[in-house]
mmCIF file of C-alpha atoms in Angstrom:
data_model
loop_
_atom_site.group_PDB
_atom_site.id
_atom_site.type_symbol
_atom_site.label_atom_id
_atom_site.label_comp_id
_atom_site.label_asym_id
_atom_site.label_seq_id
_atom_site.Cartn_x
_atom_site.Cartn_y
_atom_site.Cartn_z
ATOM 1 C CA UNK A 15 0.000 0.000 0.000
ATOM 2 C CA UNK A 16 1.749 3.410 -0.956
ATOM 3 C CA UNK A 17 1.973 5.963 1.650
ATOM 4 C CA UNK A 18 0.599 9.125 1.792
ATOM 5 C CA UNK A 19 3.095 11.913 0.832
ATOM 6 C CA UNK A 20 3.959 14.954 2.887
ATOM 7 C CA UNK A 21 3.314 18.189 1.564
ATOM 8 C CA UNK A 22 6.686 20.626 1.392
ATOM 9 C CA UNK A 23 6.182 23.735 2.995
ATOM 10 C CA UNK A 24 7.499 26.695 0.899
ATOM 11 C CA UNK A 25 7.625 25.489 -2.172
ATOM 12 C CA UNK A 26 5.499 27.237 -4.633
ATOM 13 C CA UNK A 27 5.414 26.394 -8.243
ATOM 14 C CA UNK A 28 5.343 29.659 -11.174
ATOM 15 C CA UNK A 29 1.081 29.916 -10.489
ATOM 16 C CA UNK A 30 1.400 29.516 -6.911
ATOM 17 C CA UNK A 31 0.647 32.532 -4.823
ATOM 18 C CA UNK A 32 0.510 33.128 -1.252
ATOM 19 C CA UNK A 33 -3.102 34.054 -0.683
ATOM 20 C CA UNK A 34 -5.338 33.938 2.460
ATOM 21 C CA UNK A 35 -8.368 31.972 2.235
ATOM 22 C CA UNK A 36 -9.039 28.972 0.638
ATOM 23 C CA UNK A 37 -8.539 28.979 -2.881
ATOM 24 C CA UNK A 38 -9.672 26.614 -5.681
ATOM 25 C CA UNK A 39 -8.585 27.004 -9.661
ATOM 26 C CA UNK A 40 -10.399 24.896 -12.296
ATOM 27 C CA UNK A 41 -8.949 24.917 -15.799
ATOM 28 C CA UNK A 42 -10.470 23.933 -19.414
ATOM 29 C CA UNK A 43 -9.106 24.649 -22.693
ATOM 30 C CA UNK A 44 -11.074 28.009 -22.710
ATOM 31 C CA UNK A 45 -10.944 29.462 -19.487
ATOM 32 C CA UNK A 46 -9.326 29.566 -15.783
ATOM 33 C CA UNK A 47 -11.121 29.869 -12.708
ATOM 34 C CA UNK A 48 -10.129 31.351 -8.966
ATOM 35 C CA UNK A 49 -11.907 31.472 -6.036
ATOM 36 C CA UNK A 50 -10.879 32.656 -2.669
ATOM 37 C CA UNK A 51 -13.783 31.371 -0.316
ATOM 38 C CA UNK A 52 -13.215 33.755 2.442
ATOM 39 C CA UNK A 53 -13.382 36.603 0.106
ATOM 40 C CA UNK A 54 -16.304 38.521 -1.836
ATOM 41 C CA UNK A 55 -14.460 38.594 -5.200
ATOM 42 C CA UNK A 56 -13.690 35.788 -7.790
ATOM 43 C CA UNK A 57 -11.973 35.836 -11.176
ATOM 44 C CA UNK A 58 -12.486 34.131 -14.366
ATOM 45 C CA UNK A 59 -9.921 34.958 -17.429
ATOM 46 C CA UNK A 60 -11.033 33.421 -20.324
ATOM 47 C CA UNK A 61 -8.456 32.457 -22.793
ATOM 48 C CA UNK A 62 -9.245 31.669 -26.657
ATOM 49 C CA UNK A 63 -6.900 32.077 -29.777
ATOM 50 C CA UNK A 64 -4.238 30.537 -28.997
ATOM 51 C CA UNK A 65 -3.962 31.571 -25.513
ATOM 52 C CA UNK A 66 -4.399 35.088 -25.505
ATOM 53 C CA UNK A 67 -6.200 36.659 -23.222
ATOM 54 C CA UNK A 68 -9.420 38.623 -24.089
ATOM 55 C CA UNK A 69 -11.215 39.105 -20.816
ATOM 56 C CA UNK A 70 -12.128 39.052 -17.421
ATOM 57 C CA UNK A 71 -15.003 38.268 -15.302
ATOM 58 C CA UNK A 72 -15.414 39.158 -12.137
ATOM 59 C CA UNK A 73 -17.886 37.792 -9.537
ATOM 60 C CA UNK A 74 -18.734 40.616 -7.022
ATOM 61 C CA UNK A 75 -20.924 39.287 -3.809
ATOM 62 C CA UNK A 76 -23.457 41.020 -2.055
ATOM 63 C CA UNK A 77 -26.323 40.613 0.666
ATOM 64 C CA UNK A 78 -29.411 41.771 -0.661
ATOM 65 C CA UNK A 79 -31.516 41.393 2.924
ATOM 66 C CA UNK A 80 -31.337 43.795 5.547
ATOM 67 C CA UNK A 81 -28.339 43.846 8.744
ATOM 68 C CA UNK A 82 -27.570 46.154 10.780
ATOM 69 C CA UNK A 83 -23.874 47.294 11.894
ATOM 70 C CA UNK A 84 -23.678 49.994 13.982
ATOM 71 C CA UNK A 85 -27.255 51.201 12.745
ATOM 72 C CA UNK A 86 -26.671 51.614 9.470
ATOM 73 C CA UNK A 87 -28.586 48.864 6.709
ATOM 74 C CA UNK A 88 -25.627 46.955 5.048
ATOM 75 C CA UNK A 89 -27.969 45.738 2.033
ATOM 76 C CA UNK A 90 -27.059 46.243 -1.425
ATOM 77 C CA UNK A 91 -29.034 43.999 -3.565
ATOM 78 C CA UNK A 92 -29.175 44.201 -7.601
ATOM 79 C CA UNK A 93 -32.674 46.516 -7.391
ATOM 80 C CA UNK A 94 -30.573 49.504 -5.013
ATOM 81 C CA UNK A 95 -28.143 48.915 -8.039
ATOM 82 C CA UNK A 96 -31.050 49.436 -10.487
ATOM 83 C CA UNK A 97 -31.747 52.844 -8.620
ATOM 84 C CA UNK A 98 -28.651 54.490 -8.671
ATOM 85 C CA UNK A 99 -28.617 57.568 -11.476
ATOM 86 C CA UNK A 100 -27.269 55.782 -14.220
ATOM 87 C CA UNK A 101 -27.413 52.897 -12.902
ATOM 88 C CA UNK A 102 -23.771 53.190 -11.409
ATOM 89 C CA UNK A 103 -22.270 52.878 -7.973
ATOM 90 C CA UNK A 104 -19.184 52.494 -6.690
ATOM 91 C CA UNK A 105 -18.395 48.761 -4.278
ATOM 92 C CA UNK A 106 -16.929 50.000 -1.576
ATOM 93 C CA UNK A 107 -16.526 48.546 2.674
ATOM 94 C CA UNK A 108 -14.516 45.301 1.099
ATOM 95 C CA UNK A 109 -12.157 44.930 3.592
ATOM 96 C CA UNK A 110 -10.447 41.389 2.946
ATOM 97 C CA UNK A 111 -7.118 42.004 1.790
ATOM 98 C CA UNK A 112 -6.949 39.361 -1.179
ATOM 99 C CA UNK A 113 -10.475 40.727 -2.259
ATOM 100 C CA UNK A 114 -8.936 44.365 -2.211
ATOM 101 C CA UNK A 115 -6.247 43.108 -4.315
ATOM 102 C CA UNK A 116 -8.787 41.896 -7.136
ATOM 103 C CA UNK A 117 -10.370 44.868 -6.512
ATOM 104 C CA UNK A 118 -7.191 46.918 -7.283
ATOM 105 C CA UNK A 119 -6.603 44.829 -10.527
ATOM 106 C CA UNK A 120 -9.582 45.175 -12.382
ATOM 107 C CA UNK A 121 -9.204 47.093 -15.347
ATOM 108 C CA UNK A 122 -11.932 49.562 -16.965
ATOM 109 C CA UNK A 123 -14.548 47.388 -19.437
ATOM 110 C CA UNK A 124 -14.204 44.193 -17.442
ATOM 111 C CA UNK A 125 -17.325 42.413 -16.632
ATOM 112 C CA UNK A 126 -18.594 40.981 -13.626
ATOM 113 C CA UNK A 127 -21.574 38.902 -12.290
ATOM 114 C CA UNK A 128 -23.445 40.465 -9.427
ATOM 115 C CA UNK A 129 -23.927 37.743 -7.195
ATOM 116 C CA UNK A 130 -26.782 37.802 -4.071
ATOM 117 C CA UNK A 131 -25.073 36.032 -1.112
ATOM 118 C CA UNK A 132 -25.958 35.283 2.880
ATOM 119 C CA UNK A 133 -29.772 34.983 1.524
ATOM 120 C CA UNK A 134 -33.191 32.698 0.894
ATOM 121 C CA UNK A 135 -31.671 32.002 -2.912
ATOM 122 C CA UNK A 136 -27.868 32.958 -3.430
ATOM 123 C CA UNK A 137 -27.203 33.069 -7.125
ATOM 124 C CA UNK A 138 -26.168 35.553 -10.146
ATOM 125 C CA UNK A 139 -28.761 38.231 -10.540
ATOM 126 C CA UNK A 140 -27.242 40.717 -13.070
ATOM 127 C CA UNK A 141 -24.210 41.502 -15.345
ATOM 128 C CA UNK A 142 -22.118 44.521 -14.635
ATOM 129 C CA UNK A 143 -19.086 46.546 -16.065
ATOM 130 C CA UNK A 144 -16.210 48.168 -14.506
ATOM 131 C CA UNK A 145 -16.264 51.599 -15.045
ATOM 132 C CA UNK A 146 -13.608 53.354 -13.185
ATOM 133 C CA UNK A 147 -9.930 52.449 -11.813
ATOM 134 C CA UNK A 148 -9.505 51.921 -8.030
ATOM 135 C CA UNK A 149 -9.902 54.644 -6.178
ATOM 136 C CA UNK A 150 -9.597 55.101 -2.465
ATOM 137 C CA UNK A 151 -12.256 53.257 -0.655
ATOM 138 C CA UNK A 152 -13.859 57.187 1.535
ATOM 139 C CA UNK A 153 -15.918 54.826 3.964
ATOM 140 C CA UNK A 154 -12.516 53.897 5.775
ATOM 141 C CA UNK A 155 -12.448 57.253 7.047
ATOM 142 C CA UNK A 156 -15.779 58.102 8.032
ATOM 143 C CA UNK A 157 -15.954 57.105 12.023
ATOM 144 C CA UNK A 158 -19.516 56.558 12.052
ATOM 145 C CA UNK A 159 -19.519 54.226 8.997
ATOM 146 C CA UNK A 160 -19.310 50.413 10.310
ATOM 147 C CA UNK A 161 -16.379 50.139 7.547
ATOM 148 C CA UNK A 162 -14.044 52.970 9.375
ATOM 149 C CA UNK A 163 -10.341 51.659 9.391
ATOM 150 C CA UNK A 164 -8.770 53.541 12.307
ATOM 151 C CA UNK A 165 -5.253 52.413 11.000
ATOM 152 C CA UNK A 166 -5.882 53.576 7.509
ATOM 153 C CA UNK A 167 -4.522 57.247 6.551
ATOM 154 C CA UNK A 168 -5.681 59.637 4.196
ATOM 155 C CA UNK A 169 -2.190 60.292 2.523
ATOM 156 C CA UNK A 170 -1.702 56.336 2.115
ATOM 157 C CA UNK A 171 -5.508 54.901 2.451
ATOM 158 C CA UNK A 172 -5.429 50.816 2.806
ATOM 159 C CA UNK A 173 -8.581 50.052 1.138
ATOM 160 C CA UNK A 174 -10.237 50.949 -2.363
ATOM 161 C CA UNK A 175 -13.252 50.781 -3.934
ATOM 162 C CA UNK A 176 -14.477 50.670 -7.685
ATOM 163 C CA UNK A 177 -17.150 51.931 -9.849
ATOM 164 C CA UNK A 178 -19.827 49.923 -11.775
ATOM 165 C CA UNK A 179 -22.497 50.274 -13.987
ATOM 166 C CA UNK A 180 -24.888 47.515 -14.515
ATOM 167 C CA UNK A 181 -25.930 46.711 -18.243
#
């Protein structure tokens, strides 16, 4: 009967990448697929001529039922998104680091799925498209916002936030 082999610690091939959370990848001859579980972002590059790469997709998580944090409704379901002017808003309070970091590297005209989370039927509920770079997340600031960062400074803010417009 072979034995079981022991994992090496530090060793990390060329698409290995330190990340926090627990991360899965899937791979077909079309596309590539990420997820961190602990975060609210996931990534899919698809891949088609030969390889090169013609776009993203980005699935963006959000509760769509009502909870409270420090009296303030968290909810942001796909019919607030509907009722912004233009249908636009920017995704701000993410505050897990390795979902700030996909955050940070989404590039304008990328799509992503709005997904409802944390409620009675979880599941993709609309199609969206980046519409501005990352830009400073201004709810880190704000002390009476339940996403204030204390440690996070104006002249080198931690945490950033994009803008989307759903389509």
């Amino acid at each position: 009967m072979p034995r079981p082999r022991k994992r090496q610690t530090g060793t990390a091939g060329p698409d290995r990448k330190k990340l926090s959370g627990k991360r899965t990848k899937t791979e077909n001859s079309e596309s590539t697929s990420v997820k961190l579980e602990n975060s609210s972002l996931e990534m899919m590059t698809t891949f088609k001529n030969g390889g090169k790469n013609l776009s993203n997709y980005w699935l963006m998580k959000s509760e769509p039922e009502s909870r409270l944090e420090k009296g303030i409704d968290m909810k942001f379901s796909i019919e607030d998104l509907k009722a912004q002017p233009k249908q636009t808003a920017c995704w701000d309070g993410v505050r897990n680091y390795q979902a700030r970091n996909f955050l940070r590297s989404m590039k304008l005209e990328d799509e992503a799925f709005f997904y409802h989370s944390n409620c009675k039927q979880p599941g993709i509920v609309g199609l969206m498209k980046i519409v501005k770079e990352a830009y400073p997340d201004h709810t880190q600031f704000e002390k009476s916002n339940p996403h204030y960062d204390p440690s996070s400074k104006e002249d080198d803010p931690k945490w950033s936030m994009k803008s989307l417009i759903l389509f």
